[in-house]
Amino acid sequence: MLKRYDLNPIITRKDIPNVGNLIIDPSSVFNPGAIKVGNTYYLILRVQTRARKTYFLLAESSNGINFSINNEPINFKGIENYGKKIFHLYDARITHINDGYYIQFAMDTEDGCHLGLVKTDDFKSFYFIAADEIDSRNGVIFPEKIGGKFVRFERPNQVKLENGTMTGDKIWLSESDDLITWNLVSPVMSGRFHYWDELIGSGPTPIKTQKGWLHIYHGVATHFGSSNIYQAGVTLHDLNDPSVVIARSGDNILEPREMYELVGQVPNVVFPSGIIVEEFDENGFAKNNSEVKVYYGAADTSIGLATATVEELINACYQGDI
């Protein structure tokens, strides 16, 4: 249902500038966080080198399509004091809350994957706040408190695959008083065995609509012999209790079909991670006819853009036969 931009992919490895001795001829750029501040669109790019080192680069645009990319990695000030060996930082999600912009991201460390949090006021300086203790990923913070608490969706890694990798098949709602200490509250939704979303995880920041919180997620079909297939779906959640799923798409809303989605570092992947809604009403609800830009990683190699309206995404939540 999402409509791809005609000139996808909008960012490839060839668009990434050389960064001293850190990034030269990178292998891939994918899974961006996205936000619009005033008239400026920002992406935080996951860039991977040929050594499979990962860096975040900032990209800016005036139209959400043509981006200029900074020629030095983002520096998270204070992360050097974390106390554990960090191998990779990746898959940023960006949320605007009151006084600043909060970036939730995954951290591969010596004792598993943890959710890190950084704050910026101006997309020039970035300050590391904290990282969680539990093994989890796909964390995405809601743009306002609910019931007096900060809340987020996340996917605790509670399932061990045959190769020993920890993963998860449930999205949970968590809450916090201070954005630092988070507590799992309740499961929200599980993967659907035998269908397109057997393993699941949240995508970009949930969007507040009159009908509920609009939430795009990724699902992985694991039952094909040759490859896992990453796709995108959409759900609608209760405004006062996001653990309640009002509606969930039976069909995916985006699946790998184009060559840049089918062939790459990890084949058969569309991975939504950034979202921008162009218009909100005076009460902070997304307008039904507003365009929605969804930024996604394609085959873990490049970045695609797909669009819809808020109303189309809400309607998709009620379609499908599973």
PDB file of C-alpha atoms in Angstrom:
ATOM      1  CA  MET A   1       0.000   0.000   0.000  1.00  0.00           C
ATOM      2  CA  LEU A   2       2.923   2.336   0.601  1.00  0.00           C
ATOM      3  CA  LYS A   3       3.978   3.989  -2.659  1.00  0.00           C
ATOM      4  CA  ARG A   4       7.682   3.967  -3.456  1.00  0.00           C
ATOM      5  CA  TYR A   5       9.374   7.146  -4.611  1.00  0.00           C
ATOM      6  CA  ASP A   6      10.010   6.821  -8.348  1.00  0.00           C
ATOM      7  CA  LEU A   7      13.747   7.506  -8.058  1.00  0.00           C
ATOM      8  CA  ASN A   8      14.465   5.128  -5.176  1.00  0.00           C
ATOM      9  CA  PRO A   9      16.831   4.463  -3.591  1.00  0.00           C
ATOM     10  CA  ILE A  10      17.254   8.042  -2.374  1.00  0.00           C
ATOM     11  CA  ILE A  11      20.616   7.372  -0.637  1.00  0.00           C
ATOM     12  CA  THR A  12      23.226   4.783  -1.568  1.00  0.00           C
ATOM     13  CA  ARG A  13      26.774   4.129  -0.486  1.00  0.00           C
ATOM     14  CA  LYS A  14      27.975   6.277  -3.390  1.00  0.00           C
ATOM     15  CA  ASP A  15      26.399   9.325  -1.696  1.00  0.00           C
ATOM     16  CA  ILE A  16      28.468   8.890   1.475  1.00  0.00           C
ATOM     17  CA  PRO A  17      31.495  11.209   1.623  1.00  0.00           C
ATOM     18  CA  ASN A  18      34.904   9.911   2.641  1.00  0.00           C
ATOM     19  CA  VAL A  19      35.494  10.635   6.304  1.00  0.00           C
ATOM     20  CA  GLY A  20      39.230  10.771   6.932  1.00  0.00           C
ATOM     21  CA  ASN A  21      40.508   7.271   7.572  1.00  0.00           C
ATOM     22  CA  LEU A  22      37.219   6.154   9.146  1.00  0.00           C
ATOM     23  CA  ILE A  23      34.903   5.812   6.161  1.00  0.00           C
ATOM     24  CA  ILE A  24      36.384   5.191   2.732  1.00  0.00           C
ATOM     25  CA  ASP A  25      34.277   3.533   0.044  1.00  0.00           C
ATOM     26  CA  PRO A  26      31.585   2.312   2.501  1.00  0.00           C
ATOM     27  CA  SER A  27      29.673  -0.894   1.901  1.00  0.00           C
ATOM     28  CA  SER A  28      26.184   0.284   2.810  1.00  0.00           C
ATOM     29  CA  VAL A  29      23.881   2.930   4.276  1.00  0.00           C
ATOM     30  CA  PHE A  30      20.494   1.947   5.701  1.00  0.00           C
ATOM     31  CA  ASN A  31      17.878   2.030   8.524  1.00  0.00           C
ATOM     32  CA  PRO A  32      17.710   5.803   9.114  1.00  0.00           C
ATOM     33  CA  GLY A  33      15.983   7.680  11.901  1.00  0.00           C
ATOM     34  CA  ALA A  34      13.999  10.663  10.609  1.00  0.00           C
ATOM     35  CA  ILE A  35      12.457  13.885  11.864  1.00  0.00           C
ATOM     36  CA  LYS A  36      11.433  17.284  10.522  1.00  0.00           C
ATOM     37  CA  VAL A  37      12.399  20.425  12.455  1.00  0.00           C
ATOM     38  CA  GLY A  38      10.893  23.578  11.017  1.00  0.00           C
ATOM     39  CA  ASN A  39      11.529  23.308   7.287  1.00  0.00           C
ATOM     40  CA  THR A  40      14.520  20.975   7.619  1.00  0.00           C
ATOM     41  CA  TYR A  41      14.371  17.206   7.278  1.00  0.00           C
ATOM     42  CA  TYR A  42      16.987  15.246   9.204  1.00  0.00           C
ATOM     43  CA  LEU A  43      18.063  11.645   8.810  1.00  0.00           C
ATOM     44  CA  ILE A  44      20.493   9.824  11.075  1.00  0.00           C
ATOM     45  CA  LEU A  45      22.104   7.283   8.769  1.00  0.00           C
ATOM     46  CA  ARG A  46      23.556   3.906   9.670  1.00  0.00           C
ATOM     47  CA  VAL A  47      26.726   3.682   7.579  1.00  0.00           C
ATOM     48  CA  GLN A  48      28.771   0.505   7.431  1.00  0.00           C
ATOM     49  CA  THR A  49      32.381   0.266   6.291  1.00  0.00           C
ATOM     50  CA  ARG A  50      34.109  -2.583   4.512  1.00  0.00           C
ATOM     51  CA  ALA A  51      35.458  -3.630   7.925  1.00  0.00           C
ATOM     52  CA  ARG A  52      31.796  -3.837   9.045  1.00  0.00           C
ATOM     53  CA  LYS A  53      32.320  -0.980  11.459  1.00  0.00           C
ATOM     54  CA  THR A  54      29.229   1.157  11.936  1.00  0.00           C
ATOM     55  CA  TYR A  55      28.953   4.940  12.150  1.00  0.00           C
ATOM     56  CA  PHE A  56      26.089   7.421  12.383  1.00  0.00           C
ATOM     57  CA  LEU A  57      26.111  10.276   9.856  1.00  0.00           C
ATOM     58  CA  LEU A  58      23.676  13.187   9.761  1.00  0.00           C
ATOM     59  CA  ALA A  59      21.861  14.061   6.539  1.00  0.00           C
ATOM     60  CA  GLU A  60      19.834  17.238   5.896  1.00  0.00           C
ATOM     61  CA  SER A  61      17.274  18.194   3.272  1.00  0.00           C
ATOM     62  CA  SER A  62      14.826  20.955   2.419  1.00  0.00           C
ATOM     63  CA  ASN A  63      12.375  18.623   0.672  1.00  0.00           C
ATOM     64  CA  GLY A  64      12.780  15.213   2.347  1.00  0.00           C
ATOM     65  CA  ILE A  65      14.142  13.665  -0.846  1.00  0.00           C
ATOM     66  CA  ASN A  66      17.489  15.222  -1.780  1.00  0.00           C
ATOM     67  CA  PHE A  67      19.867  15.043   1.187  1.00  0.00           C
ATOM     68  CA  SER A  68      23.286  16.488   1.872  1.00  0.00           C
ATOM     69  CA  ILE A  69      25.374  14.291   4.155  1.00  0.00           C
ATOM     70  CA  ASN A  70      27.822  15.544   6.761  1.00  0.00           C
ATOM     71  CA  ASN A  71      31.400  14.474   6.261  1.00  0.00           C
ATOM     72  CA  GLU A  72      32.102  13.454   9.840  1.00  0.00           C
ATOM     73  CA  PRO A  73      30.428  10.916  12.128  1.00  0.00           C
ATOM     74  CA  ILE A  74      28.052  12.033  14.870  1.00  0.00           C
ATOM     75  CA  ASN A  75      29.837  12.178  18.227  1.00  0.00           C
ATOM     76  CA  PHE A  76      27.747  11.069  21.194  1.00  0.00           C
ATOM     77  CA  LYS A  77      29.407  13.020  23.993  1.00  0.00           C
ATOM     78  CA  GLY A  78      29.766  10.985  27.176  1.00  0.00           C
ATOM     79  CA  ILE A  79      29.329   7.553  25.649  1.00  0.00           C
ATOM     80  CA  GLU A  80      33.021   6.886  26.307  1.00  0.00           C
ATOM     81  CA  ASN A  81      32.087   6.625  30.005  1.00  0.00           C
ATOM     82  CA  TYR A  82      29.553   3.829  29.439  1.00  0.00           C
ATOM     83  CA  GLY A  83      31.838   1.237  31.022  1.00  0.00           C
ATOM     84  CA  LYS A  84      31.328  -1.681  28.649  1.00  0.00           C
ATOM     85  CA  LYS A  85      32.954  -2.481  25.322  1.00  0.00           C
ATOM     86  CA  ILE A  86      30.723  -1.308  22.483  1.00  0.00           C
ATOM     87  CA  PHE A  87      31.028  -2.960  19.089  1.00  0.00           C
ATOM     88  CA  HIS A  88      28.293  -1.211  17.100  1.00  0.00           C
ATOM     89  CA  LEU A  89      25.721   1.575  17.413  1.00  0.00           C
ATOM     90  CA  TYR A  90      22.877   1.399  14.899  1.00  0.00           C
ATOM     91  CA  ASP A  91      19.205   1.788  13.905  1.00  0.00           C
ATOM     92  CA  ALA A  92      18.345   5.197  15.361  1.00  0.00           C
ATOM     93  CA  ARG A  93      14.760   6.265  16.021  1.00  0.00           C
ATOM     94  CA  ILE A  94      14.101   9.950  16.727  1.00  0.00           C
ATOM     95  CA  THR A  95      11.355  11.392  18.953  1.00  0.00           C
ATOM     96  CA  HIS A  96      10.584  15.035  19.750  1.00  0.00           C
ATOM     97  CA  ILE A  97       9.511  15.420  23.388  1.00  0.00           C
ATOM     98  CA  ASN A  98       8.933  18.860  24.903  1.00  0.00           C
ATOM     99  CA  ASP A  99      12.387  20.357  25.226  1.00  0.00           C
ATOM    100  CA  GLY A 100      14.467  18.285  22.861  1.00  0.00           C
ATOM    101  CA  TYR A 101      15.001  15.459  20.418  1.00  0.00           C
ATOM    102  CA  TYR A 102      15.683  11.996  21.791  1.00  0.00           C
ATOM    103  CA  ILE A 103      17.452   9.318  19.792  1.00  0.00           C
ATOM    104  CA  GLN A 104      16.944   5.696  20.800  1.00  0.00           C
ATOM    105  CA  PHE A 105      19.352   3.238  19.192  1.00  0.00           C
ATOM    106  CA  ALA A 106      20.713  -0.271  19.501  1.00  0.00           C
ATOM    107  CA  MET A 107      24.115  -0.943  21.086  1.00  0.00           C
ATOM    108  CA  ASP A 108      25.928  -4.216  20.480  1.00  0.00           C
ATOM    109  CA  THR A 109      28.108  -4.712  23.543  1.00  0.00           C
ATOM    110  CA  GLU A 110      30.162  -7.425  25.184  1.00  0.00           C
ATOM    111  CA  ASP A 111      27.092  -8.703  27.047  1.00  0.00           C
ATOM    112  CA  GLY A 112      24.358  -8.387  24.427  1.00  0.00           C
ATOM    113  CA  CYS A 113      22.265  -5.731  22.709  1.00  0.00           C
ATOM    114  CA  HIS A 114      21.060  -2.776  24.763  1.00  0.00           C
ATOM    115  CA  LEU A 115      19.006   0.320  24.028  1.00  0.00           C
ATOM    116  CA  GLY A 116      20.972   3.555  24.235  1.00  0.00           C
ATOM    117  CA  LEU A 117      19.555   7.068  24.511  1.00  0.00           C
ATOM    118  CA  VAL A 118      20.993  10.364  23.279  1.00  0.00           C
ATOM    119  CA  LYS A 119      19.551  13.878  23.394  1.00  0.00           C
ATOM    120  CA  THR A 120      20.125  16.822  21.084  1.00  0.00           C
ATOM    121  CA  ASP A 121      18.616  20.296  21.005  1.00  0.00           C
ATOM    122  CA  ASP A 122      20.021  21.435  17.679  1.00  0.00           C
ATOM    123  CA  PHE A 123      21.331  18.399  15.718  1.00  0.00           C
ATOM    124  CA  LYS A 124      24.817  19.782  16.197  1.00  0.00           C
ATOM    125  CA  SER A 125      25.700  18.486  19.670  1.00  0.00           C
ATOM    126  CA  PHE A 126      24.550  15.073  20.901  1.00  0.00           C
ATOM    127  CA  TYR A 127      24.704  13.967  24.543  1.00  0.00           C
ATOM    128  CA  PHE A 128      24.604  10.362  25.706  1.00  0.00           C
ATOM    129  CA  ILE A 129      22.115   9.881  28.550  1.00  0.00           C
ATOM    130  CA  ALA A 130      21.978   6.191  29.419  1.00  0.00           C
ATOM    131  CA  ALA A 131      21.684   2.600  28.236  1.00  0.00           C
ATOM    132  CA  ASP A 132      19.386  -0.137  29.498  1.00  0.00           C
ATOM    133  CA  GLU A 133      20.510  -3.259  31.286  1.00  0.00           C
ATOM    134  CA  ILE A 134      18.187  -5.765  29.619  1.00  0.00           C
ATOM    135  CA  ASP A 135      18.907  -7.321  26.226  1.00  0.00           C
ATOM    136  CA  SER A 136      16.482  -5.570  23.886  1.00  0.00           C
ATOM    137  CA  ARG A 137      16.222  -3.719  20.586  1.00  0.00           C
ATOM    138  CA  ASN A 138      13.778  -1.872  18.310  1.00  0.00           C
ATOM    139  CA  GLY A 139      13.090   0.682  21.025  1.00  0.00           C
ATOM    140  CA  VAL A 140      10.926   3.630  20.021  1.00  0.00           C
ATOM    141  CA  ILE A 141       9.749   6.336  22.423  1.00  0.00           C
ATOM    142  CA  PHE A 142       6.300   7.943  22.183  1.00  0.00           C
ATOM    143  CA  PRO A 143       6.245  11.731  21.655  1.00  0.00           C
ATOM    144  CA  GLU A 144       4.303  12.465  24.847  1.00  0.00           C
ATOM    145  CA  LYS A 145       3.711  11.052  28.305  1.00  0.00           C
ATOM    146  CA  ILE A 146       0.768   8.702  28.790  1.00  0.00           C
ATOM    147  CA  GLY A 147      -0.697   8.305  32.273  1.00  0.00           C
ATOM    148  CA  GLY A 148       2.083  10.519  33.623  1.00  0.00           C
ATOM    149  CA  LYS A 149       4.825   8.213  32.316  1.00  0.00           C
ATOM    150  CA  PHE A 150       7.183   8.186  29.377  1.00  0.00           C
ATOM    151  CA  VAL A 151       6.373   5.105  27.321  1.00  0.00           C
ATOM    152  CA  ARG A 152       7.986   3.170  24.506  1.00  0.00           C
ATOM    153  CA  PHE A 153       7.658   0.037  22.460  1.00  0.00           C
ATOM    154  CA  GLU A 154      10.594  -2.355  22.495  1.00  0.00           C
ATOM    155  CA  ARG A 155      11.371  -5.957  21.655  1.00  0.00           C
ATOM    156  CA  PRO A 156      13.179  -7.831  24.422  1.00  0.00           C
ATOM    157  CA  ASN A 157      15.496 -10.515  23.097  1.00  0.00           C
ATOM    158  CA  GLN A 158      14.051 -13.559  24.841  1.00  0.00           C
ATOM    159  CA  VAL A 159      14.275 -16.180  22.073  1.00  0.00           C
ATOM    160  CA  LYS A 160      17.507 -18.009  21.186  1.00  0.00           C
ATOM    161  CA  LEU A 161      17.892 -19.069  17.561  1.00  0.00           C
ATOM    162  CA  GLU A 162      19.717 -22.222  16.479  1.00  0.00           C
ATOM    163  CA  ASN A 163      22.888 -20.200  15.791  1.00  0.00           C
ATOM    164  CA  GLY A 164      22.832 -18.821  19.332  1.00  0.00           C
ATOM    165  CA  THR A 165      21.598 -15.343  18.387  1.00  0.00           C
ATOM    166  CA  MET A 166      19.076 -13.822  20.759  1.00  0.00           C
ATOM    167  CA  THR A 167      15.955 -12.358  19.180  1.00  0.00           C
ATOM    168  CA  GLY A 168      12.308 -11.765  20.033  1.00  0.00           C
ATOM    169  CA  ASP A 169       8.816 -12.402  18.720  1.00  0.00           C
ATOM    170  CA  LYS A 170       6.882  -9.973  20.957  1.00  0.00           C
ATOM    171  CA  ILE A 171       6.671  -6.195  21.166  1.00  0.00           C
ATOM    172  CA  TRP A 172       6.322  -4.915  24.734  1.00  0.00           C
ATOM    173  CA  LEU A 173       5.169  -1.636  26.246  1.00  0.00           C
ATOM    174  CA  SER A 174       7.622  -0.156  28.740  1.00  0.00           C
ATOM    175  CA  GLU A 175       7.360   2.911  30.962  1.00  0.00           C
ATOM    176  CA  SER A 176       9.731   5.289  32.711  1.00  0.00           C
ATOM    177  CA  ASP A 177       9.659   8.291  35.013  1.00  0.00           C
ATOM    178  CA  ASP A 178      12.894   9.777  33.739  1.00  0.00           C
ATOM    179  CA  LEU A 179      13.738   8.227  30.326  1.00  0.00           C
ATOM    180  CA  ILE A 180      16.639   6.433  32.040  1.00  0.00           C
ATOM    181  CA  THR A 181      15.165   3.543  34.017  1.00  0.00           C
ATOM    182  CA  TRP A 182      12.598   1.561  32.057  1.00  0.00           C
ATOM    183  CA  ASN A 183      10.256  -1.196  33.232  1.00  0.00           C
ATOM    184  CA  LEU A 184       8.482  -3.714  31.012  1.00  0.00           C
ATOM    185  CA  VAL A 185       4.747  -3.286  31.582  1.00  0.00           C
ATOM    186  CA  SER A 186       2.923  -5.686  29.287  1.00  0.00           C
ATOM    187  CA  PRO A 187       3.204  -7.498  25.955  1.00  0.00           C
ATOM    188  CA  VAL A 188       1.575  -5.645  23.080  1.00  0.00           C
ATOM    189  CA  MET A 189       1.624  -8.037  20.134  1.00  0.00           C
ATOM    190  CA  SER A 190       3.279 -11.238  19.001  1.00  0.00           C
ATOM    191  CA  GLY A 191       4.477 -12.613  15.720  1.00  0.00           C
ATOM    192  CA  ARG A 192       2.007 -14.650  13.667  1.00  0.00           C
ATOM    193  CA  PHE A 193       3.442 -18.077  12.963  1.00  0.00           C
ATOM    194  CA  HIS A 194       3.287 -19.260   9.328  1.00  0.00           C
ATOM    195  CA  TYR A 195       2.511 -15.766   7.999  1.00  0.00           C
ATOM    196  CA  TRP A 196       4.519 -12.718   6.908  1.00  0.00           C
ATOM    197  CA  ASP A 197       5.278 -11.447  10.421  1.00  0.00           C
ATOM    198  CA  GLU A 198       6.513 -14.420  12.432  1.00  0.00           C
ATOM    199  CA  LEU A 199       9.170 -12.274  14.127  1.00  0.00           C
ATOM    200  CA  ILE A 200       8.360  -8.614  14.722  1.00  0.00           C
ATOM    201  CA  GLY A 201       9.799  -5.321  15.940  1.00  0.00           C
ATOM    202  CA  SER A 202       8.710  -1.695  16.026  1.00  0.00           C
ATOM    203  CA  GLY A 203       9.640   0.657  13.253  1.00  0.00           C
ATOM    204  CA  PRO A 204       9.508   4.468  13.499  1.00  0.00           C
ATOM    205  CA  THR A 205       8.002   6.687  16.213  1.00  0.00           C
ATOM    206  CA  PRO A 206       4.244   6.103  16.708  1.00  0.00           C
ATOM    207  CA  ILE A 207       2.017   8.868  15.334  1.00  0.00           C
ATOM    208  CA  LYS A 208      -0.901  10.344  17.290  1.00  0.00           C
ATOM    209  CA  THR A 209      -4.161  10.317  15.311  1.00  0.00           C
ATOM    210  CA  GLN A 210      -7.797  10.831  16.239  1.00  0.00           C
ATOM    211  CA  LYS A 211      -8.301   7.065  15.829  1.00  0.00           C
ATOM    212  CA  GLY A 212      -5.355   5.996  17.988  1.00  0.00           C
ATOM    213  CA  TRP A 213      -1.575   5.674  17.927  1.00  0.00           C
ATOM    214  CA  LEU A 214      -0.466   4.705  14.419  1.00  0.00           C
ATOM    215  CA  HIS A 215       2.478   2.300  14.547  1.00  0.00           C
ATOM    216  CA  ILE A 216       4.472   0.902  11.631  1.00  0.00           C
ATOM    217  CA  TYR A 217       6.402  -2.265  12.412  1.00  0.00           C
ATOM    218  CA  HIS A 218       8.542  -4.804  10.608  1.00  0.00           C
ATOM    219  CA  GLY A 219       7.752  -8.480  10.306  1.00  0.00           C
ATOM    220  CA  VAL A 220       9.975 -11.335   9.236  1.00  0.00           C
ATOM    221  CA  ALA A 221       8.746 -14.400   7.387  1.00  0.00           C
ATOM    222  CA  THR A 222      11.152 -17.143   8.468  1.00  0.00           C
ATOM    223  CA  HIS A 223       9.486 -20.206   6.963  1.00  0.00           C
ATOM    224  CA  PHE A 224      10.975 -19.873   3.454  1.00  0.00           C
ATOM    225  CA  GLY A 225      13.840 -22.254   2.836  1.00  0.00           C
ATOM    226  CA  SER A 226      16.119 -19.813   1.027  1.00  0.00           C
ATOM    227  CA  SER A 227      15.838 -16.577   3.009  1.00  0.00           C
ATOM    228  CA  ASN A 228      14.069 -14.602   5.696  1.00  0.00           C
ATOM    229  CA  ILE A 229      11.880 -11.877   4.207  1.00  0.00           C
ATOM    230  CA  TYR A 230      11.551  -8.525   6.015  1.00  0.00           C
ATOM    231  CA  GLN A 231       8.308  -6.634   5.389  1.00  0.00           C
ATOM    232  CA  ALA A 232       6.325  -3.757   6.923  1.00  0.00           C
ATOM    233  CA  GLY A 233       2.914  -3.712   8.588  1.00  0.00           C
ATOM    234  CA  VAL A 234       0.818  -1.209  10.502  1.00  0.00           C
ATOM    235  CA  THR A 235      -1.229  -1.222  13.704  1.00  0.00           C
ATOM    236  CA  LEU A 236      -3.501   1.144  15.598  1.00  0.00           C
ATOM    237  CA  HIS A 237      -3.288   1.411  19.400  1.00  0.00           C
ATOM    238  CA  ASP A 238      -5.461   2.891  22.131  1.00  0.00           C
ATOM    239  CA  LEU A 239      -4.509   6.506  22.882  1.00  0.00           C
ATOM    240  CA  ASN A 240      -4.609   6.009  26.664  1.00  0.00           C
ATOM    241  CA  ASP A 241      -3.156   2.487  26.756  1.00  0.00           C
ATOM    242  CA  PRO A 242      -0.937   1.679  23.767  1.00  0.00           C
ATOM    243  CA  SER A 243      -0.661  -1.950  24.885  1.00  0.00           C
ATOM    244  CA  VAL A 244      -4.187  -2.331  23.490  1.00  0.00           C
ATOM    245  CA  VAL A 245      -4.168  -3.081  19.757  1.00  0.00           C
ATOM    246  CA  ILE A 246      -7.301  -1.677  18.120  1.00  0.00           C
ATOM    247  CA  ALA A 247      -6.529  -2.993  14.633  1.00  0.00           C
ATOM    248  CA  ARG A 248      -3.655  -4.710  12.820  1.00  0.00           C
ATOM    249  CA  SER A 249      -3.063  -5.117   9.118  1.00  0.00           C
ATOM    250  CA  GLY A 250      -3.399  -8.666   7.881  1.00  0.00           C
ATOM    251  CA  ASP A 251      -1.432  -7.955   4.717  1.00  0.00           C
ATOM    252  CA  ASN A 252       1.913  -6.230   4.739  1.00  0.00           C
ATOM    253  CA  ILE A 253       1.974  -2.623   3.494  1.00  0.00           C
ATOM    254  CA  LEU A 254       5.429  -2.916   1.911  1.00  0.00           C
ATOM    255  CA  GLU A 255       7.448  -5.956   0.853  1.00  0.00           C
ATOM    256  CA  PRO A 256      10.690  -6.492  -1.080  1.00  0.00           C
ATOM    257  CA  ARG A 257       9.869  -6.299  -4.786  1.00  0.00           C
ATOM    258  CA  GLU A 258      12.379  -3.955  -6.407  1.00  0.00           C
ATOM    259  CA  MET A 259      15.907  -5.055  -7.248  1.00  0.00           C
ATOM    260  CA  TYR A 260      17.478  -2.770  -4.621  1.00  0.00           C
ATOM    261  CA  GLU A 261      15.264  -4.451  -1.979  1.00  0.00           C
ATOM    262  CA  LEU A 262      15.802  -7.988  -3.201  1.00  0.00           C
ATOM    263  CA  VAL A 263      19.562  -7.891  -3.757  1.00  0.00           C
ATOM    264  CA  GLY A 264      22.159  -6.509  -1.372  1.00  0.00           C
ATOM    265  CA  GLN A 265      24.071  -7.106   1.817  1.00  0.00           C
ATOM    266  CA  VAL A 266      21.021  -8.851   3.307  1.00  0.00           C
ATOM    267  CA  PRO A 267      18.603  -9.851   0.535  1.00  0.00           C
ATOM    268  CA  ASN A 268      14.815  -9.479   0.696  1.00  0.00           C
ATOM    269  CA  VAL A 269      14.600  -6.637   3.217  1.00  0.00           C
ATOM    270  CA  VAL A 270      12.486  -3.536   3.671  1.00  0.00           C
ATOM    271  CA  PHE A 271      13.026  -2.155   7.177  1.00  0.00           C
ATOM    272  CA  PRO A 272      11.032   0.984   8.110  1.00  0.00           C
ATOM    273  CA  SER A 273      12.809   3.105  10.712  1.00  0.00           C
ATOM    274  CA  GLY A 274      11.993   6.761  10.011  1.00  0.00           C
ATOM    275  CA  ILE A 275       8.682   8.563   9.594  1.00  0.00           C
ATOM    276  CA  ILE A 276       7.649  12.169   8.970  1.00  0.00           C
ATOM    277  CA  VAL A 277       4.046  13.385   9.001  1.00  0.00           C
ATOM    278  CA  GLU A 278       3.705  16.706   7.242  1.00  0.00           C
ATOM    279  CA  GLU A 279       0.619  18.161   8.928  1.00  0.00           C
ATOM    280  CA  PHE A 280      -0.837  18.131  12.449  1.00  0.00           C
ATOM    281  CA  ASP A 281      -3.883  19.951  13.793  1.00  0.00           C
ATOM    282  CA  GLU A 282      -3.880  22.442  16.678  1.00  0.00           C
ATOM    283  CA  ASN A 283      -4.362  19.601  19.181  1.00  0.00           C
ATOM    284  CA  GLY A 284      -1.349  17.626  18.013  1.00  0.00           C
ATOM    285  CA  PHE A 285      -3.208  14.992  16.003  1.00  0.00           C
ATOM    286  CA  ALA A 286      -1.938  14.043  12.553  1.00  0.00           C
ATOM    287  CA  LYS A 287      -4.335  15.245   9.872  1.00  0.00           C
ATOM    288  CA  ASN A 288      -6.046  12.458   7.956  1.00  0.00           C
ATOM    289  CA  ASN A 289      -5.096  13.856   4.545  1.00  0.00           C
ATOM    290  CA  SER A 290      -1.494  14.581   5.513  1.00  0.00           C
ATOM    291  CA  GLU A 291       1.292  12.969   3.524  1.00  0.00           C
ATOM    292  CA  VAL A 292       3.422  10.516   5.470  1.00  0.00           C
ATOM    293  CA  LYS A 293       7.024   9.906   4.429  1.00  0.00           C
ATOM    294  CA  VAL A 294       8.423   6.524   5.496  1.00  0.00           C
ATOM    295  CA  TYR A 295      12.176   5.998   5.229  1.00  0.00           C
ATOM    296  CA  TYR A 296      13.396   2.424   5.145  1.00  0.00           C
ATOM    297  CA  GLY A 297      16.490   0.311   4.757  1.00  0.00           C
ATOM    298  CA  ALA A 298      16.559  -1.716   1.543  1.00  0.00           C
ATOM    299  CA  ALA A 299      18.471  -5.022   1.610  1.00  0.00           C
ATOM    300  CA  ASP A 300      20.653  -3.511   4.383  1.00  0.00           C
ATOM    301  CA  THR A 301      22.414  -1.658   1.580  1.00  0.00           C
ATOM    302  CA  SER A 302      20.565   1.555   0.659  1.00  0.00           C
ATOM    303  CA  ILE A 303      17.694   3.808   1.755  1.00  0.00           C
ATOM    304  CA  GLY A 304      14.273   3.965   0.163  1.00  0.00           C
ATOM    305  CA  LEU A 305      11.368   6.377   0.574  1.00  0.00           C
ATOM    306  CA  ALA A 306       7.696   5.411   0.445  1.00  0.00           C
ATOM    307  CA  THR A 307       4.614   7.555   1.031  1.00  0.00           C
ATOM    308  CA  ALA A 308       0.960   7.329   1.987  1.00  0.00           C
ATOM    309  CA  THR A 309      -1.595   9.466   3.789  1.00  0.00           C
ATOM    310  CA  VAL A 310      -2.529   9.087   7.435  1.00  0.00           C
ATOM    311  CA  GLU A 311      -5.993   7.934   6.385  1.00  0.00           C
ATOM    312  CA  GLU A 312      -4.600   5.282   4.041  1.00  0.00           C
ATOM    313  CA  LEU A 313      -2.431   3.866   6.826  1.00  0.00           C
ATOM    314  CA  ILE A 314      -5.342   3.802   9.273  1.00  0.00           C
ATOM    315  CA  ASN A 315      -7.523   2.057   6.695  1.00  0.00           C
ATOM    316  CA  ALA A 316      -4.778  -0.516   6.092  1.00  0.00           C
ATOM    317  CA  CYS A 317      -4.943  -1.491   9.770  1.00  0.00           C
ATOM    318  CA  TYR A 318      -8.428  -2.879   9.131  1.00  0.00           C
ATOM    319  CA  GLN A 319      -7.618  -4.750   5.927  1.00  0.00           C
ATOM    320  CA  GLY A 320      -6.382  -8.291   5.435  1.00  0.00           C
ATOM    321  CA  ASP A 321      -7.739 -11.682   6.403  1.00  0.00           C
ATOM    322  CA  ILE A 322      -5.442 -12.873   9.243  1.00  0.00           C
TER     323      ILE A 322
END
